[in-house]
């Protein structure tokens, strides 16, 4: 972080060889203005939000519902289903197959296709965290709600979902970090048809706009990282408590 911030505040000549030394003449605001104007930051920021918000929301809703069922059902079949559901944590997605499938569906290069890819990749993470957390919730709460006439949907929405807020907050921040900083899958799926912050940085750097302009590249990294870095610093205790509750218990 020190290297990134120091280089982002240097002139082009000073930043040619990135090091830990602070700049002799701070040009932080000048570099910020140039990156904002030349780097298409607003459109890339909007593209990142367009992809991230629906993907994270869909993963949290589907993952928490699946985790609730898997946590409350017993038997060999459900154990196998749970193992399959969390296998995405360790099994890498086949990028070529994903791209071919999206082309067949007409979703290649679209925000909807990118949202679907992120949802499929990170659904396992949510199921893993939330299933462990649901198992710590007393079953008597659900039984009392059913005695009062509540159906499965009402039990989940009124009883389970409010209790999942700590672990869902953790999953939200972690998945937001993954999606916000992703350039690998966005490069193959979107193919430059939609701007996101990491993909835009890769494209403008490859095109020569930032060739040898390390001060601009690092300034772009600072701008790209700042929103979620602030969220992470503010909510780090909730992240740790959610991880220990969902994964350890």
GROMACS .gro file of C-alpha atoms in nm:
model
  249
    1UNK     CA    1   0.000   0.000   0.000
    2UNK     CA    2   0.287   0.236   0.077
    3UNK     CA    3   0.446   0.163  -0.261
    4UNK     CA    4   0.117   0.224  -0.444
    5UNK     CA    5   0.041   0.554  -0.271
    6UNK     CA    6   0.398   0.685  -0.296
    7UNK     CA    7   0.421   0.604  -0.667
    8UNK     CA    8   0.078   0.755  -0.732
    9UNK     CA    9   0.204   1.087  -0.593
   10UNK     CA   10   0.523   1.105  -0.802
   11UNK     CA   11   0.598   1.265  -1.136
   12UNK     CA   12   0.650   1.051  -1.445
   13UNK     CA   13   1.028   1.067  -1.420
   14UNK     CA   14   1.039   0.972  -1.054
   15UNK     CA   15   0.793   0.684  -1.104
   16UNK     CA   16   0.991   0.515  -1.383
   17UNK     CA   17   1.163   0.297  -1.121
   18UNK     CA   18   0.901   0.234  -0.848
   19UNK     CA   19   1.053   0.228  -0.500
   20UNK     CA   20   0.955   0.293  -0.140
   21UNK     CA   21   1.092   0.646  -0.131
   22UNK     CA   22   0.834   0.925  -0.099
   23UNK     CA   23   0.811   1.173  -0.390
   24UNK     CA   24   1.030   1.481  -0.375
   25UNK     CA   25   0.746   1.686  -0.523
   26UNK     CA   26   0.395   1.559  -0.451
   27UNK     CA   27   0.171   1.554  -0.761
   28UNK     CA   28  -0.114   1.352  -0.616
   29UNK     CA   29  -0.398   1.582  -0.721
   30UNK     CA   30  -0.253   1.646  -1.068
   31UNK     CA   31  -0.223   1.272  -1.130
   32UNK     CA   32  -0.574   1.219  -0.994
   33UNK     CA   33  -0.718   1.478  -1.230
   34UNK     CA   34  -0.537   1.332  -1.532
   35UNK     CA   35  -0.645   0.976  -1.459
   36UNK     CA   36  -1.004   1.086  -1.401
   37UNK     CA   37  -1.018   1.268  -1.733
   38UNK     CA   38  -0.821   1.025  -1.951
   39UNK     CA   39  -0.899   0.691  -1.788
   40UNK     CA   40  -1.279   0.684  -1.834
   41UNK     CA   41  -1.321   0.637  -1.459
   42UNK     CA   42  -1.694   0.732  -1.436
   43UNK     CA   43  -1.809   0.490  -1.708
   44UNK     CA   44  -1.587   0.211  -1.574
   45UNK     CA   45  -1.714   0.273  -1.221
   46UNK     CA   46  -2.074   0.249  -1.344
   47UNK     CA   47  -1.992  -0.072  -1.532
   48UNK     CA   48  -1.838  -0.229  -1.223
   49UNK     CA   49  -2.146  -0.142  -1.018
   50UNK     CA   50  -2.377  -0.271  -1.293
   51UNK     CA   51  -2.209  -0.611  -1.275
   52UNK     CA   52  -2.128  -0.632  -0.906
   53UNK     CA   53  -2.457  -0.531  -0.740
   54UNK     CA   54  -2.689  -0.785  -0.915
   55UNK     CA   55  -2.428  -1.061  -0.894
   56UNK     CA   56  -2.371  -1.018  -0.522
   57UNK     CA   57  -2.743  -0.981  -0.447
   58UNK     CA   58  -2.831  -1.293  -0.646
   59UNK     CA   59  -2.554  -1.499  -0.486
   60UNK     CA   60  -2.659  -1.396  -0.135
   61UNK     CA   61  -3.028  -1.475  -0.189
   62UNK     CA   62  -2.980  -1.808  -0.367
   63UNK     CA   63  -2.687  -1.913  -0.149
   64UNK     CA   64  -2.861  -1.839   0.181
   65UNK     CA   65  -3.175  -2.026   0.076
   66UNK     CA   66  -2.975  -2.327  -0.040
   67UNK     CA   67  -2.762  -2.320   0.276
   68UNK     CA   68  -3.072  -2.318   0.497
   69UNK     CA   69  -3.207  -2.630   0.329
   70UNK     CA   70  -2.872  -2.810   0.332
   71UNK     CA   71  -2.812  -2.725   0.698
   72UNK     CA   72  -3.151  -2.859   0.811
   73UNK     CA   73  -3.164  -3.178   0.604
   74UNK     CA   74  -2.978  -3.492   0.703
   75UNK     CA   75  -2.888  -3.804   0.512
   76UNK     CA   76  -2.629  -3.924   0.264
   77UNK     CA   77  -2.798  -3.761  -0.035
   78UNK     CA   78  -2.789  -3.416   0.125
   79UNK     CA   79  -2.430  -3.467   0.235
   80UNK     CA   80  -2.334  -3.542  -0.126
   81UNK     CA   81  -2.536  -3.242  -0.245
   82UNK     CA   82  -2.361  -3.015   0.005
   83UNK     CA   83  -2.020  -3.143  -0.106
   84UNK     CA   84  -2.113  -3.072  -0.467
   85UNK     CA   85  -2.244  -2.727  -0.375
   86UNK     CA   86  -1.919  -2.617  -0.212
   87UNK     CA   87  -1.691  -2.790  -0.463
   88UNK     CA   88  -1.672  -2.464  -0.656
   89UNK     CA   89  -1.439  -2.330  -0.389
   90UNK     CA   90  -1.160  -2.565  -0.497
   91UNK     CA   91  -1.253  -2.653  -0.858
   92UNK     CA   92  -1.144  -2.384  -1.107
   93UNK     CA   93  -1.404  -2.285  -1.367
   94UNK     CA   94  -1.331  -2.381  -1.728
   95UNK     CA   95  -1.309  -2.040  -1.893
   96UNK     CA   96  -1.320  -2.165  -2.252
   97UNK     CA   97  -1.631  -2.372  -2.183
   98UNK     CA   98  -1.797  -2.078  -2.008
   99UNK     CA   99  -1.734  -1.847  -2.304
  100UNK     CA  100  -1.863  -2.104  -2.554
  101UNK     CA  101  -2.175  -2.162  -2.346
  102UNK     CA  102  -2.243  -1.788  -2.318
  103UNK     CA  103  -2.206  -1.754  -2.696
  104UNK     CA  104  -2.460  -2.031  -2.748
  105UNK     CA  105  -2.699  -1.850  -2.513
  106UNK     CA  106  -2.634  -1.511  -2.673
  107UNK     CA  107  -2.497  -1.370  -2.346
  108UNK     CA  108  -2.130  -1.329  -2.437
  109UNK     CA  109  -2.013  -0.972  -2.397
  110UNK     CA  110  -2.317  -0.870  -2.193
  111UNK     CA  111  -2.362  -0.763  -1.832
  112UNK     CA  112  -2.617  -1.043  -1.782
  113UNK     CA  113  -2.362  -1.305  -1.889
  114UNK     CA  114  -2.098  -1.160  -1.657
  115UNK     CA  115  -2.345  -1.155  -1.367
  116UNK     CA  116  -2.428  -1.520  -1.430
  117UNK     CA  117  -2.062  -1.618  -1.434
  118UNK     CA  118  -1.989  -1.443  -1.103
  119UNK     CA  119  -2.301  -1.594  -0.947
  120UNK     CA  120  -2.193  -1.942  -1.049
  121UNK     CA  121  -1.836  -1.894  -0.929
  122UNK     CA  122  -1.910  -1.750  -0.585
  123UNK     CA  123  -2.229  -1.935  -0.494
  124UNK     CA  124  -2.018  -2.206  -0.330
  125UNK     CA  125  -1.853  -1.952  -0.102
  126UNK     CA  126  -2.186  -1.825   0.030
  127UNK     CA  127  -2.322  -2.176   0.082
  128UNK     CA  128  -2.008  -2.274   0.274
  129UNK     CA  129  -2.021  -1.978   0.513
  130UNK     CA  130  -2.398  -1.968   0.564
  131UNK     CA  131  -2.449  -2.343   0.613
  132UNK     CA  132  -2.213  -2.346   0.909
  133UNK     CA  133  -2.386  -2.042   1.057
  134UNK     CA  134  -2.738  -2.186   1.013
  135UNK     CA  135  -2.637  -2.496   1.207
  136UNK     CA  136  -2.573  -2.276   1.511
  137UNK     CA  137  -2.931  -2.139   1.504
  138UNK     CA  138  -3.162  -2.334   1.738
  139UNK     CA  139  -3.415  -2.543   1.549
  140UNK     CA  140  -3.676  -2.458   1.813
  141UNK     CA  141  -3.713  -2.108   1.664
  142UNK     CA  142  -3.831  -2.255   1.334
  143UNK     CA  143  -4.056  -2.508   1.505
  144UNK     CA  144  -4.223  -2.232   1.707
  145UNK     CA  145  -4.287  -2.033   1.392
  146UNK     CA  146  -4.439  -2.337   1.218
  147UNK     CA  147  -4.666  -2.398   1.517
  148UNK     CA  148  -4.792  -2.041   1.473
  149UNK     CA  149  -4.881  -2.123   1.112
  150UNK     CA  150  -4.578  -1.985   0.925
  151UNK     CA  151  -4.485  -2.156   0.599
  152UNK     CA  152  -4.130  -2.219   0.476
  153UNK     CA  153  -4.103  -1.883   0.301
  154UNK     CA  154  -4.218  -1.687   0.604
  155UNK     CA  155  -3.990  -1.889   0.835
  156UNK     CA  156  -3.692  -1.810   0.616
  157UNK     CA  157  -3.774  -1.440   0.567
  158UNK     CA  158  -3.892  -1.359   0.921
  159UNK     CA  159  -3.679  -1.594   1.133
  160UNK     CA  160  -3.367  -1.715   0.950
  161UNK     CA  161  -3.272  -1.422   0.728
  162UNK     CA  162  -3.247  -1.160   1.008
  163UNK     CA  163  -3.021  -1.394   1.204
  164UNK     CA  164  -2.792  -1.435   0.903
  165UNK     CA  165  -2.696  -1.067   0.887
  166UNK     CA  166  -2.342  -1.110   1.035
  167UNK     CA  167  -2.238  -1.389   0.801
  168UNK     CA  168  -2.413  -1.231   0.501
  169UNK     CA  169  -2.227  -0.907   0.571
  170UNK     CA  170  -1.902  -1.102   0.564
  171UNK     CA  171  -1.992  -1.281   0.241
  172UNK     CA  172  -2.103  -0.953   0.083
  173UNK     CA  173  -1.773  -0.778   0.149
  174UNK     CA  174  -1.559  -1.072   0.041
  175UNK     CA  175  -1.750  -1.133  -0.284
  176UNK     CA  176  -1.757  -0.761  -0.359
  177UNK     CA  177  -1.377  -0.761  -0.329
  178UNK     CA  178  -1.350  -1.058  -0.567
  179UNK     CA  179  -1.587  -0.916  -0.828
  180UNK     CA  180  -1.465  -0.556  -0.802
  181UNK     CA  181  -1.101  -0.652  -0.866
  182UNK     CA  182  -1.158  -0.921  -1.129
  183UNK     CA  183  -1.003  -0.875  -1.469
  184UNK     CA  184  -0.950  -1.238  -1.576
  185UNK     CA  185  -1.311  -1.348  -1.626
  186UNK     CA  186  -1.421  -1.001  -1.738
  187UNK     CA  187  -1.158  -1.005  -2.012
  188UNK     CA  188  -1.286  -1.331  -2.163
  189UNK     CA  189  -1.659  -1.284  -2.104
  190UNK     CA  190  -1.704  -0.913  -2.174
  191UNK     CA  191  -1.431  -0.881  -2.435
  192UNK     CA  192  -1.416  -0.502  -2.405
  193UNK     CA  193  -1.786  -0.450  -2.477
  194UNK     CA  194  -1.849  -0.319  -2.126
  195UNK     CA  195  -1.614  -0.113  -1.912
  196UNK     CA  196  -1.525  -0.222  -1.559
  197UNK     CA  197  -1.250  -0.063  -1.355
  198UNK     CA  198  -0.993  -0.348  -1.366
  199UNK     CA  199  -1.071  -0.431  -1.729
  200UNK     CA  200  -1.047  -0.065  -1.828
  201UNK     CA  201  -0.709  -0.031  -1.656
  202UNK     CA  202  -0.582  -0.337  -1.841
  203UNK     CA  203  -0.706  -0.207  -2.175
  204UNK     CA  204  -0.573   0.147  -2.148
  205UNK     CA  205  -0.237   0.020  -2.022
  206UNK     CA  206  -0.214  -0.232  -2.306
  207UNK     CA  207  -0.306   0.036  -2.560
  208UNK     CA  208  -0.008   0.245  -2.457
  209UNK     CA  209  -0.199   0.525  -2.286
  210UNK     CA  210  -0.016   0.455  -1.962
  211UNK     CA  211   0.305   0.325  -2.120
  212UNK     CA  212   0.584   0.403  -1.872
  213UNK     CA  213   0.337   0.622  -1.683
  214UNK     CA  214   0.359   0.425  -1.361
  215UNK     CA  215   0.237   0.721  -1.161
  216UNK     CA  216  -0.093   0.712  -1.354
  217UNK     CA  217  -0.125   0.334  -1.328
  218UNK     CA  218  -0.077   0.341  -0.953
  219UNK     CA  219  -0.315   0.634  -0.919
  220UNK     CA  220  -0.576   0.431  -1.107
  221UNK     CA  221  -0.516   0.144  -0.864
  222UNK     CA  222  -0.568   0.381  -0.570
  223UNK     CA  223  -0.898   0.507  -0.712
  224UNK     CA  224  -1.015   0.155  -0.794
  225UNK     CA  225  -0.928   0.019  -0.449
  226UNK     CA  226  -1.044   0.310  -0.235
  227UNK     CA  227  -1.422   0.239  -0.210
  228UNK     CA  228  -1.396  -0.121  -0.096
  229UNK     CA  229  -1.086  -0.052   0.111
  230UNK     CA  230  -1.287   0.195   0.317
  231UNK     CA  231  -1.569  -0.057   0.356
  232UNK     CA  232  -1.323  -0.326   0.461
  233UNK     CA  233  -1.155  -0.107   0.723
  234UNK     CA  234  -1.490  -0.001   0.870
  235UNK     CA  235  -1.639  -0.352   0.876
  236UNK     CA  236  -1.332  -0.566   0.949
  237UNK     CA  237  -1.461  -0.680   1.290
  238UNK     CA  238  -1.786  -0.796   1.135
  239UNK     CA  239  -1.592  -0.981   0.867
  240UNK     CA  240  -1.385  -1.170   1.123
  241UNK     CA  241  -1.684  -1.255   1.342
  242UNK     CA  242  -1.882  -1.376   1.042
  243UNK     CA  243  -1.600  -1.598   0.920
  244UNK     CA  244  -1.550  -1.760   1.260
  245UNK     CA  245  -1.924  -1.811   1.309
  246UNK     CA  246  -1.987  -1.959   0.967
  247UNK     CA  247  -1.672  -2.155   0.898
  248UNK     CA  248  -1.537  -2.262   1.237
  249UNK     CA  249  -1.854  -2.346   1.428
   0.00000   0.00000   0.00000
